[in-house]
mmCIF file of C-alpha atoms in Angstrom:
data_model
loop_
_atom_site.group_PDB
_atom_site.id
_atom_site.type_symbol
_atom_site.label_atom_id
_atom_site.label_comp_id
_atom_site.label_asym_id
_atom_site.label_seq_id
_atom_site.Cartn_x
_atom_site.Cartn_y
_atom_site.Cartn_z
ATOM 1 C CA MET D 1105 93.295 31.175 111.494
ATOM 2 C CA SER D 1106 97.612 30.968 111.164
ATOM 3 C CA ALA D 1107 98.451 34.542 110.353
ATOM 4 C CA CYS D 1108 100.159 33.023 107.240
ATOM 5 C CA ALA D 1109 96.641 31.989 105.783
ATOM 6 C CA GLY D 1110 95.392 35.685 106.233
ATOM 7 C CA VAL D 1111 98.162 36.949 104.334
ATOM 8 C CA ALA D 1112 97.387 33.934 101.695
ATOM 9 C CA ILE D 1113 93.947 35.150 101.655
ATOM 10 C CA ASP D 1114 94.910 38.989 101.337
ATOM 11 C CA ALA D 1115 97.061 38.271 98.880
ATOM 12 C CA ASP D 1116 94.663 36.242 96.610
ATOM 13 C CA LYS D 1117 92.369 39.707 96.922
ATOM 14 C CA ASN D 1118 95.244 42.249 95.505
ATOM 15 C CA LYS D 1119 95.587 40.242 93.492
ATOM 16 C CA ALA D 1120 91.954 40.275 91.778
ATOM 17 C CA ASN D 1121 92.646 43.726 91.924
ATOM 18 C CA GLY D 1122 96.242 43.246 89.751
ATOM 19 C CA ASP D 1123 98.216 45.129 93.084
ATOM 20 C CA VAL D 1124 100.355 42.243 93.679
ATOM 21 C CA SER D 1125 103.820 41.244 91.367
ATOM 22 C CA MET D 1126 104.428 37.818 90.322
ATOM 23 C CA ASN D 1127 107.526 37.351 92.260
ATOM 24 C CA SER D 1128 105.166 38.917 95.302
ATOM 25 C CA LYS D 1129 102.440 36.427 95.224
ATOM 26 C CA ASN D 1130 105.376 33.142 95.209
ATOM 27 C CA ASN D 1131 107.000 34.220 97.965
ATOM 28 C CA ILE D 1132 103.861 34.926 100.087
ATOM 29 C CA ARG D 1133 103.402 31.456 98.787
ATOM 30 C CA ASN D 1134 107.072 29.829 99.309
ATOM 31 C CA SER D 1135 106.329 31.351 103.464
ATOM 32 C CA CYS D 1136 103.977 29.199 104.060
ATOM 33 C CA ASP D 1137 104.174 26.167 101.814
ATOM 34 C CA THR D 1138 107.661 26.145 104.687
ATOM 35 C CA GLY D 1139 105.915 26.634 107.844
ATOM 36 C CA GLU D 1140 107.811 29.638 108.576
ATOM 37 C CA THR D 1141 105.525 32.573 110.121
ATOM 38 C CA PRO D 1142 107.130 35.803 109.588
ATOM 39 C CA PRO D 1143 109.519 36.875 112.061
ATOM 40 C CA ARG D 1144 108.438 39.902 114.608
ATOM 41 C CA ARG D 1145 110.372 42.290 114.202
ATOM 42 C CA SER D 1146 109.077 42.332 109.936
ATOM 43 C CA PHE D 1147 106.029 42.210 111.518
ATOM 44 C CA LEU D 1148 106.154 45.546 113.958
ATOM 45 C CA LYS D 1149 107.869 47.216 110.867
ATOM 46 C CA THR D 1150 105.010 47.030 109.076
ATOM 47 C CA ILE D 1151 102.866 48.219 111.496
ATOM 48 C CA ALA D 1152 105.048 50.735 112.012
ATOM 49 C CA MET D 1153 105.144 52.436 108.644
ATOM 50 C CA GLY D 1154 101.432 51.434 108.127
ATOM 51 C CA ALA D 1155 100.741 53.909 111.170
ATOM 52 C CA THR D 1156 102.704 56.461 109.743
ATOM 53 C CA LEU D 1157 101.303 56.543 106.141
ATOM 54 C CA ALA D 1158 98.056 56.710 107.472
ATOM 55 C CA GLY D 1159 99.519 59.841 110.184
ATOM 56 C CA ALA D 1160 100.601 61.566 107.006
ATOM 57 C CA MET D 1161 97.315 61.115 105.370
ATOM 58 C CA LEU D 1162 95.309 62.607 108.081
ATOM 59 C CA MET D 1163 98.152 65.786 108.200
ATOM 60 C CA GLY D 1164 97.223 66.184 104.425
ATOM 61 C CA ALA D 1165 93.964 66.007 104.744
ATOM 62 C CA GLY D 1166 93.519 68.504 107.894
ATOM 63 C CA GLN D 1167 96.779 70.984 106.079
ATOM 64 C CA ALA D 1168 94.023 71.131 102.617
ATOM 65 C CA GLN D 1169 91.132 71.872 104.977
ATOM 66 C CA ALA D 1170 92.446 74.756 106.992
ATOM 67 C CA ALA D 1171 90.906 78.201 105.909
ATOM 68 C CA THR D 1172 93.437 81.151 105.848
ATOM 69 C CA THR D 1173 91.257 83.986 107.841
ATOM 70 C CA TRP D 1174 91.389 87.367 107.168
ATOM 71 C CA LYS D 1175 90.545 89.752 110.277
ATOM 72 C CA ILE D 1176 88.670 92.677 108.584
ATOM 73 C CA GLN D 1177 87.585 95.923 111.008
ATOM 74 C CA SER D 1178 84.528 97.902 109.327
ATOM 75 C CA THR D 1179 83.523 101.389 110.025
ATOM 76 C CA TRP D 1180 80.317 100.744 110.672
ATOM 77 C CA ASP D 1181 79.318 101.153 114.405
ATOM 78 C CA ALA D 1182 77.729 97.555 115.812
ATOM 79 C CA GLY D 1183 74.546 96.840 115.535
ATOM 80 C CA THR D 1184 73.748 99.510 112.784
ATOM 81 C CA VAL D 1185 72.359 97.850 109.673
ATOM 82 C CA GLY D 1186 75.589 98.657 107.871
ATOM 83 C CA TYR D 1187 77.014 96.503 109.642
ATOM 84 C CA THR D 1188 74.678 93.807 110.242
ATOM 85 C CA LEU D 1189 75.041 93.633 106.507
ATOM 86 C CA PHE D 1190 78.601 93.414 106.514
ATOM 87 C CA GLU D 1191 78.893 90.752 109.252
ATOM 88 C CA GLU D 1192 76.096 88.366 107.102
ATOM 89 C CA TRP D 1193 78.676 88.469 104.208
ATOM 90 C CA CYS D 1194 81.760 87.842 105.907
ATOM 91 C CA LYS D 1195 80.144 84.577 107.575
ATOM 92 C CA SER D 1196 79.353 83.401 103.869
ATOM 93 C CA ILE D 1197 83.135 83.736 102.312
ATOM 94 C CA GLU D 1198 83.958 80.504 104.455
ATOM 95 C CA ALA D 1199 81.428 78.837 102.473
ATOM 96 C CA LYS D 1200 81.520 79.897 99.035
ATOM 97 C CA SER D 1201 85.341 79.006 99.345
ATOM 98 C CA GLY D 1202 84.692 76.066 100.024
ATOM 99 C CA GLY D 1203 87.029 76.690 103.363
ATOM 100 C CA GLU D 1204 89.674 77.913 101.977
ATOM 101 C CA LEU D 1205 89.524 81.460 103.136
ATOM 102 C CA LYS D 1206 87.706 82.617 106.142
ATOM 103 C CA PHE D 1207 86.238 86.868 106.895
ATOM 104 C CA GLN D 1208 86.490 87.662 110.569
ATOM 105 C CA CYS D 1209 85.276 90.920 110.964
ATOM 106 C CA PHE D 1210 85.018 93.265 113.554
ATOM 107 C CA PRO D 1211 82.803 96.739 114.048
ATOM 108 C CA ALA D 1212 83.839 99.914 114.247
ATOM 109 C CA LYS D 1213 87.060 100.234 116.997
ATOM 110 C CA ALA D 1214 86.747 96.868 118.130
ATOM 111 C CA VAL D 1215 90.599 96.466 117.242
ATOM 112 C CA ALA D 1216 91.936 99.831 115.866
ATOM 113 C CA ALA D 1217 90.867 102.339 118.172
ATOM 114 C CA ASP D 1218 90.356 105.444 115.024
ATOM 115 C CA ASN D 1219 90.050 105.942 111.072
ATOM 116 C CA ASN D 1220 94.409 105.954 111.340
ATOM 117 C CA ALA D 1221 95.243 103.439 113.661
ATOM 118 C CA LEU D 1222 93.089 101.123 111.140
ATOM 119 C CA PHE D 1223 94.894 102.135 108.414
ATOM 120 C CA ASP D 1224 98.263 101.753 110.208
ATOM 121 C CA ALA D 1225 96.851 98.387 111.304
ATOM 122 C CA VAL D 1226 96.260 97.140 107.576
ATOM 123 C CA ARG D 1227 99.385 97.959 106.729
ATOM 124 C CA ASN D 1228 101.216 96.251 108.885
ATOM 125 C CA GLY D 1229 99.598 93.474 109.415
ATOM 126 C CA VAL D 1230 97.763 93.502 112.548
ATOM 127 C CA LEU D 1231 94.290 93.856 110.515
ATOM 128 C CA GLN D 1232 94.554 92.206 106.739
ATOM 129 C CA GLY D 1233 91.628 94.056 105.452
ATOM 130 C CA MET D 1234 89.307 97.306 106.205
ATOM 131 C CA ASN D 1235 85.760 98.614 105.135
ATOM 132 C CA PRO D 1236 86.345 102.236 105.167
ATOM 133 C CA PHE D 1237 84.296 104.751 103.742
ATOM 134 C CA THR D 1238 87.106 105.919 101.266
ATOM 135 C CA LEU D 1239 87.323 109.572 101.635
ATOM 136 C CA TYR D 1240 88.423 109.026 104.755
ATOM 137 C CA TRP D 1241 92.373 108.747 104.019
ATOM 138 C CA ALA D 1242 92.006 112.347 101.826
ATOM 139 C CA GLY D 1243 95.065 113.429 104.065
ATOM 140 C CA LYS D 1244 97.265 110.147 102.968
ATOM 141 C CA ILE D 1245 96.519 109.489 99.408
ATOM 142 C CA PRO D 1246 95.273 113.209 98.092
ATOM 143 C CA ALA D 1247 93.713 111.014 95.339
ATOM 144 C CA SER D 1248 90.957 109.265 97.746
ATOM 145 C CA VAL D 1249 88.755 112.566 97.357
ATOM 146 C CA PHE D 1250 88.232 111.935 94.148
ATOM 147 C CA LEU D 1251 87.241 108.128 94.881
ATOM 148 C CA SER D 1252 83.869 108.475 96.541
ATOM 149 C CA SER D 1253 81.841 111.326 95.974
ATOM 150 C CA TYR D 1254 82.493 114.850 96.010
ATOM 151 C CA PRO D 1255 80.943 118.107 95.991
ATOM 152 C CA ALA D 1256 78.968 118.629 92.627
ATOM 153 C CA GLY D 1257 80.493 115.141 91.032
ATOM 154 C CA PRO D 1258 79.144 112.797 89.298
ATOM 155 C CA ASP D 1259 76.339 111.838 91.639
ATOM 156 C CA GLN D 1260 74.406 108.492 90.268
ATOM 157 C CA PRO D 1261 75.841 105.248 91.929
ATOM 158 C CA HIS D 1262 76.080 103.800 87.649
ATOM 159 C CA GLN D 1263 78.336 106.930 86.953
ATOM 160 C CA TRP D 1264 80.746 105.498 89.949
ATOM 161 C CA ASP D 1265 80.736 101.462 88.594
ATOM 162 C CA THR D 1266 80.653 102.646 84.779
ATOM 163 C CA MET D 1267 83.944 104.924 85.890
ATOM 164 C CA PHE D 1268 85.913 102.252 88.063
ATOM 165 C CA TYR D 1269 85.162 99.490 85.828
ATOM 166 C CA SER D 1270 84.629 100.228 82.401
ATOM 167 C CA MET D 1271 87.229 103.504 82.555
ATOM 168 C CA GLY D 1272 89.920 102.276 84.049
ATOM 169 C CA MET D 1273 89.687 103.739 87.553
ATOM 170 C CA LEU D 1274 89.793 100.710 89.315
ATOM 171 C CA GLU D 1275 93.495 99.683 87.800
ATOM 172 C CA LYS D 1276 94.974 102.732 89.099
ATOM 173 C CA THR D 1277 93.747 103.421 91.718
ATOM 174 C CA ARG D 1278 95.405 100.385 92.104
ATOM 175 C CA GLU D 1279 98.637 101.692 91.702
ATOM 176 C CA ILE D 1280 97.942 103.811 94.041
ATOM 177 C CA TYR D 1281 96.912 102.139 96.946
ATOM 178 C CA LYS D 1282 100.017 100.058 95.652
ATOM 179 C CA LYS D 1283 102.606 102.621 96.973
ATOM 180 C CA PHE D 1284 100.803 102.280 100.675
ATOM 181 C CA GLY D 1285 101.812 98.278 100.849
ATOM 182 C CA LEU D 1286 97.608 98.000 100.603
ATOM 183 C CA PHE D 1287 95.302 96.351 97.679
ATOM 184 C CA TYR D 1288 91.751 98.028 96.690
ATOM 185 C CA VAL D 1289 89.604 95.183 96.029
ATOM 186 C CA GLY D 1290 87.313 97.392 95.088
ATOM 187 C CA PRO D 1291 84.306 100.125 96.296
ATOM 188 C CA ILE D 1292 80.859 99.005 97.417
ATOM 189 C CA GLN D 1293 77.822 100.939 97.407
ATOM 190 C CA HIS D 1294 76.096 102.775 100.008
ATOM 191 C CA ASP D 1295 74.456 105.711 99.953
ATOM 192 C CA ALA D 1296 73.646 109.648 99.933
ATOM 193 C CA ASN D 1297 74.994 111.803 103.038
ATOM 194 C CA ILE D 1298 72.479 114.170 104.328
ATOM 195 C CA ILE D 1299 71.669 117.477 106.673
ATOM 196 C CA HIS D 1300 69.150 117.115 108.771
ATOM 197 C CA SER D 1301 69.442 120.684 110.690
ATOM 198 C CA LYS D 1302 67.082 122.487 113.597
ATOM 199 C CA GLN D 1303 66.124 125.893 110.916
ATOM 200 C CA PRO D 1304 64.475 125.168 107.438
ATOM 201 C CA VAL D 1305 67.130 125.990 103.972
ATOM 202 C CA ASN D 1306 65.458 125.905 101.101
ATOM 203 C CA SER D 1307 67.968 127.859 98.667
ATOM 204 C CA LEU D 1308 71.917 127.992 99.118
ATOM 205 C CA ASP D 1309 71.162 131.332 100.914
ATOM 206 C CA ASP D 1310 69.594 129.931 103.923
ATOM 207 C CA LEU D 1311 72.558 128.385 104.482
ATOM 208 C CA LYS D 1312 74.429 132.053 105.234
ATOM 209 C CA GLY D 1313 75.697 132.257 109.202
ATOM 210 C CA MET D 1314 74.902 128.492 109.869
ATOM 211 C CA LYS D 1315 77.113 126.097 112.188
ATOM 212 C CA ILE D 1316 76.926 122.808 110.317
ATOM 213 C CA ARG D 1317 78.878 119.652 111.572
ATOM 214 C CA VAL D 1318 80.449 117.798 107.650
ATOM 215 C CA PRO D 1319 83.206 116.278 106.952
ATOM 216 C CA GLY D 1320 86.219 118.282 106.407
ATOM 217 C CA GLY D 1321 88.499 118.394 103.378
ATOM 218 C CA MET D 1322 86.870 119.767 100.089
ATOM 219 C CA VAL D 1323 83.549 119.122 101.593
ATOM 220 C CA ALA D 1324 84.240 121.924 104.519
ATOM 221 C CA GLU D 1325 85.900 123.875 102.018
ATOM 222 C CA VAL D 1326 82.808 123.630 99.210
ATOM 223 C CA PHE D 1327 80.273 124.903 102.060
ATOM 224 C CA GLN D 1328 82.307 127.962 103.924
ATOM 225 C CA GLN D 1329 82.070 129.533 99.860
ATOM 226 C CA PHE D 1330 78.414 130.079 100.939
ATOM 227 C CA GLY D 1331 79.005 131.447 104.376
ATOM 228 C CA VAL D 1332 78.463 128.301 106.623
ATOM 229 C CA SER D 1333 81.045 127.748 109.299
ATOM 230 C CA THR D 1334 82.000 124.083 109.590
ATOM 231 C CA VAL D 1335 82.391 121.872 112.150
ATOM 232 C CA SER D 1336 84.335 117.915 111.970
ATOM 233 C CA LEU D 1337 82.853 116.033 115.068
ATOM 234 C CA PRO D 1338 82.734 111.903 114.852
ATOM 235 C CA GLY D 1339 79.828 110.323 114.516
ATOM 236 C CA SER D 1340 78.366 109.917 118.573
ATOM 237 C CA ASP D 1341 79.417 113.339 119.328
ATOM 238 C CA ILE D 1342 76.609 114.584 116.651
ATOM 239 C CA PHE D 1343 73.330 113.624 118.994
ATOM 240 C CA PRO D 1344 74.620 115.453 121.424
ATOM 241 C CA ALA D 1345 75.436 119.422 119.752
ATOM 242 C CA LEU D 1346 72.569 118.925 118.142
ATOM 243 C CA GLU D 1347 70.539 118.935 121.217
ATOM 244 C CA LYS D 1348 72.356 121.256 123.630
ATOM 245 C CA GLY D 1349 72.551 123.495 119.862
ATOM 246 C CA THR D 1350 75.523 124.145 119.328
ATOM 247 C CA ILE D 1351 75.726 124.171 116.244
ATOM 248 C CA ASP D 1352 72.263 124.108 113.667
ATOM 249 C CA ALA D 1353 72.917 121.046 111.877
ATOM 250 C CA ALA D 1354 74.902 117.957 110.898
ATOM 251 C CA ASP D 1355 75.187 115.563 107.907
ATOM 252 C CA PHE D 1356 76.032 112.522 108.637
ATOM 253 C CA VAL D 1357 75.313 109.401 106.598
ATOM 254 C CA GLY D 1358 71.877 108.387 104.555
ATOM 255 C CA PRO D 1359 68.384 108.334 106.535
ATOM 256 C CA ALA D 1360 68.283 104.575 107.542
ATOM 257 C CA VAL D 1361 71.123 104.635 110.012
ATOM 258 C CA ASN D 1362 70.298 108.272 110.707
ATOM 259 C CA TYR D 1363 67.547 107.442 112.170
ATOM 260 C CA GLU D 1364 68.779 104.914 114.322
ATOM 261 C CA LEU D 1365 70.914 107.299 115.921
ATOM 262 C CA GLY D 1366 68.051 109.486 117.031
ATOM 263 C CA PHE D 1367 68.052 112.560 114.559
ATOM 264 C CA SER D 1368 64.437 112.876 114.167
ATOM 265 C CA GLN D 1369 64.310 114.102 118.326
ATOM 266 C CA VAL D 1370 66.439 117.032 118.010
ATOM 267 C CA THR D 1371 66.211 118.738 114.675
ATOM 268 C CA ASP D 1372 63.033 118.988 112.435
ATOM 269 C CA TYR D 1373 64.209 118.979 108.874
ATOM 270 C CA ILE D 1374 66.173 117.466 106.520
ATOM 271 C CA ILE D 1375 67.664 119.097 103.593
ATOM 272 C CA PHE D 1376 67.944 117.133 99.895
ATOM 273 C CA GLY D 1377 68.870 118.386 96.356
ATOM 274 C CA PRO D 1378 66.464 118.279 93.351
ATOM 275 C CA PRO D 1379 64.147 115.553 92.589
ATOM 276 C CA GLY D 1380 65.969 112.265 92.396
ATOM 277 C CA VAL D 1381 69.579 113.836 94.336
ATOM 278 C CA MET D 1382 69.107 113.196 97.939
ATOM 279 C CA SER D 1383 73.075 115.735 98.404
ATOM 280 C CA ILE D 1384 74.678 117.940 96.199
ATOM 281 C CA TYR D 1385 78.106 117.545 98.662
ATOM 282 C CA GLN D 1386 78.633 113.816 99.038
ATOM 283 C CA PRO D 1387 75.045 111.772 96.975
ATOM 284 C CA VAL D 1388 77.349 109.033 96.393
ATOM 285 C CA ASP D 1389 79.542 108.164 99.537
ATOM 286 C CA LEU D 1390 81.321 104.801 98.780
ATOM 287 C CA MET D 1391 83.162 102.260 101.095
ATOM 288 C CA ASP D 1392 85.232 99.456 99.663
ATOM 289 C CA LEU D 1393 87.575 96.727 100.355
ATOM 290 C CA THR D 1394 91.054 97.060 100.751
ATOM 291 C CA VAL D 1395 93.341 94.190 102.059
ATOM 292 C CA SER D 1396 96.989 94.839 102.588
ATOM 293 C CA LEU D 1397 99.162 93.635 99.279
ATOM 294 C CA ARG D 1398 100.909 90.600 101.722
ATOM 295 C CA ALA D 1399 97.765 89.195 102.207
ATOM 296 C CA TRP D 1400 96.316 90.016 98.757
ATOM 297 C CA ASN D 1401 99.623 88.141 97.284
ATOM 298 C CA SER D 1402 98.922 84.804 99.909
ATOM 299 C CA ILE D 1403 95.850 83.335 98.190
ATOM 300 C CA SER D 1404 95.248 82.121 94.872
ATOM 301 C CA PRO D 1405 94.412 83.627 91.459
ATOM 302 C CA GLU D 1406 91.385 81.332 91.773
ATOM 303 C CA LEU D 1407 90.775 82.659 95.359
ATOM 304 C CA GLN D 1408 91.587 86.687 94.334
ATOM 305 C CA GLN D 1409 88.854 86.477 91.592
ATOM 306 C CA LEU D 1410 86.257 84.710 94.212
ATOM 307 C CA VAL D 1411 86.660 87.445 96.587
ATOM 308 C CA GLU D 1412 86.598 90.271 94.027
ATOM 309 C CA ASP D 1413 82.968 88.590 92.058
ATOM 310 C CA GLU D 1414 82.280 88.879 95.376
ATOM 311 C CA VAL D 1415 82.658 92.512 96.391
ATOM 312 C CA ARG D 1416 81.338 93.326 93.349
ATOM 313 C CA ILE D 1417 77.692 91.015 94.236
ATOM 314 C CA TYR D 1418 78.179 93.002 97.929
ATOM 315 C CA SER D 1419 78.215 96.332 96.771
ATOM 316 C CA GLN D 1420 74.672 95.373 95.167
ATOM 317 C CA LYS D 1421 73.209 93.582 97.993
ATOM 318 C CA HIS D 1422 74.050 96.401 100.240
ATOM 319 C CA TYR D 1423 73.134 99.875 97.814
ATOM 320 C CA LEU D 1424 69.688 97.877 97.762
ATOM 321 C CA ALA D 1425 68.625 96.855 101.844
ATOM 322 C CA ILE D 1426 70.182 100.243 102.545
ATOM 323 C CA GLN D 1427 67.396 101.857 99.614
ATOM 324 C CA ALA D 1428 64.766 99.915 101.612
ATOM 325 C CA ARG D 1429 65.254 100.948 105.163
ATOM 326 C CA ASN D 1430 65.752 104.632 103.818
ATOM 327 C CA ILE D 1431 62.421 104.581 102.340
ATOM 328 C CA GLU D 1432 61.124 102.841 105.894
ATOM 329 C CA ALA D 1433 62.662 105.817 107.717
ATOM 330 C CA MET D 1434 62.130 108.176 105.810
ATOM 331 C CA GLU D 1435 57.919 106.841 106.414
ATOM 332 C CA LYS D 1436 59.481 107.285 110.302
ATOM 333 C CA PHE D 1437 60.371 110.806 109.776
ATOM 334 C CA LYS D 1438 57.730 112.300 108.897
ATOM 335 C CA ALA D 1439 55.730 110.830 111.509
ATOM 336 C CA ASP D 1440 57.973 112.252 114.067
ATOM 337 C CA GLY D 1441 56.811 115.523 112.594
ATOM 338 C CA ASP D 1442 60.635 116.258 110.136
ATOM 339 C CA THR D 1443 60.211 118.096 106.824
ATOM 340 C CA VAL D 1444 62.361 117.302 103.946
ATOM 341 C CA THR D 1445 63.027 120.978 101.982
ATOM 342 C CA ARG D 1446 65.016 120.540 98.780
ATOM 343 C CA LEU D 1447 67.419 122.535 96.732
ATOM 344 C CA SER D 1448 66.482 123.520 93.311
ATOM 345 C CA GLN D 1449 68.677 122.354 90.110
ATOM 346 C CA GLU D 1450 69.616 125.881 89.469
ATOM 347 C CA ASP D 1451 71.270 125.877 93.520
ATOM 348 C CA LEU D 1452 73.169 122.480 92.018
ATOM 349 C CA GLU D 1453 74.345 124.263 88.990
ATOM 350 C CA THR D 1454 75.817 127.521 91.102
ATOM 351 C CA TRP D 1455 76.925 124.854 93.895
ATOM 352 C CA ARG D 1456 79.106 122.621 91.386
ATOM 353 C CA LYS D 1457 80.607 126.494 90.152
ATOM 354 C CA ALA D 1458 82.045 127.064 93.256
ATOM 355 C CA ALA D 1459 82.925 123.660 93.553
ATOM 356 C CA ILE D 1460 84.847 123.481 90.686
ATOM 357 C CA PRO D 1461 88.376 125.208 91.540
ATOM 358 C CA ILE D 1462 88.457 123.049 94.840
ATOM 359 C CA TRP D 1463 88.421 120.068 92.006
ATOM 360 C CA PHE D 1464 91.714 121.178 90.686
ATOM 361 C CA ASN D 1465 92.713 121.808 93.702
ATOM 362 C CA TRP D 1466 93.325 118.721 95.150
ATOM 363 C CA ALA D 1467 93.942 117.725 92.156
ATOM 364 C CA ASN D 1468 97.077 119.453 91.693
ATOM 365 C CA LYS D 1469 98.163 118.198 95.251
ATOM 366 C CA ASN D 1470 100.135 115.269 93.034
ATOM 367 C CA ASP D 1471 99.684 113.427 89.933
ATOM 368 C CA ASP D 1472 97.570 110.640 91.078
ATOM 369 C CA ALA D 1473 94.982 112.343 92.323
ATOM 370 C CA ARG D 1474 95.130 114.532 89.045
ATOM 371 C CA ALA D 1475 95.053 111.187 87.316
ATOM 372 C CA ILE D 1476 91.662 110.241 88.691
ATOM 373 C CA LEU D 1477 90.002 113.664 88.558
ATOM 374 C CA ASP D 1478 91.430 113.454 84.593
ATOM 375 C CA ILE D 1479 88.719 110.236 84.287
ATOM 376 C CA GLN D 1480 86.224 111.518 85.977
ATOM 377 C CA LEU D 1481 86.355 114.924 83.989
ATOM 378 C CA LYS D 1482 86.184 113.259 80.833
ATOM 379 C CA TYR D 1483 83.054 111.557 82.120
ATOM 380 C CA MET D 1484 81.410 114.030 83.281
ATOM 381 C CA MET D 1485 82.112 115.900 79.828
ATOM 382 C CA ASN D 1486 80.820 113.080 77.707
ATOM 383 C CA ASP D 1487 77.664 114.436 76.706
ATOM 384 C CA THR D 1488 75.940 111.278 77.978
ATOM 385 C CA VAL D 1489 76.508 112.805 81.265
ATOM 386 C CA GLY D 1490 77.058 116.497 80.322
ATOM 387 C CA TYR D 1491 77.603 117.931 83.984
ATOM 388 C CA ILE D 1492 80.252 120.136 82.915
ATOM 389 C CA THR D 1493 81.660 121.873 79.376
ATOM 390 C CA GLU D 1494 84.684 122.529 78.300
ATOM 391 C CA GLU D 1495 83.710 126.739 79.719
ATOM 392 C CA ASP D 1496 83.256 125.544 83.084
ATOM 393 C CA ILE D 1497 86.979 124.523 83.668
ATOM 394 C CA LYS D 1498 88.342 127.036 81.352
ATOM 395 C CA GLY D 1499 91.647 128.320 82.879
ATOM 396 C CA PHE D 1500 91.877 124.862 85.625
#
């Protein structure tokens, strides 16, 4: 078949599709009628243009498929149930976003060596996000002591979700974090923190004279009101300190992770609050997802909404998965000979009275801390909660 015949056939096909104008058809026909062959240079030029267009189309398709990758470090150690859950969730984001966003996750210390380095790594763009325990930033953001549970504060997970999502606390938190170049996506429900002890504690009076590892800040200050000598240790140092007897008791997180860390081997007692309250000092220890403001602003509103929704979904899954593991862990503690002791409701009320002045000391560090506590006081004083009264905070 001649080149001219091939072009004529293509033209007829295009005509059937309505793609060729009358002038184009006549030009093709005239060329065939004269028996002239299209010039080689013109033919090569046509091929080159086609190749260029095809390449541009391929480049466009590649760019559309390329995912924005966020590197996110958790404060969970590799191998723990917390990190396994976080890793699974991160892997799901690429598919849920249709390939537009990818979370590359890292365990504790993988990129940033400690908490201060983690905070700075997200601000400086070394990481795009972090999954920390919110309380870690008390020294940098005083309001953060009220963004996770604190001594005798709201002690049920749904209360925290109510304050964040129904009472304006999420919006206020984002205003505060924005000052640091960060975007607080949302809280992630975790668990209560509990204390493992070498000796039984059946009342607050039993705490006097004990040396206990607890978080610093507000938590340590309240324990000190009851004659406790407090010490702050990283998680990896707790087991050897208990084993050597340099401390009498230690808190960390909840039963599931604490069992994985071997606490049953070096303690005999687990201290809970009244029935229904695992902990009177950190009953709802929240984590969160925080990303750099620059990274957040670089994605579309649709992706932003997806990430916000996913954090809320993951918060529930994370919490429920850990609660299931806690139930299993408590059976293991019991099998190992550990005994649960409980503080009374009266102990909790005494603890709250000691804590309230310390709440206000922290709230008065700056306007942001005060604004967050104001939201929580309004809630705790409402009759649906009823934890405190006007009389309880009179004079503060």
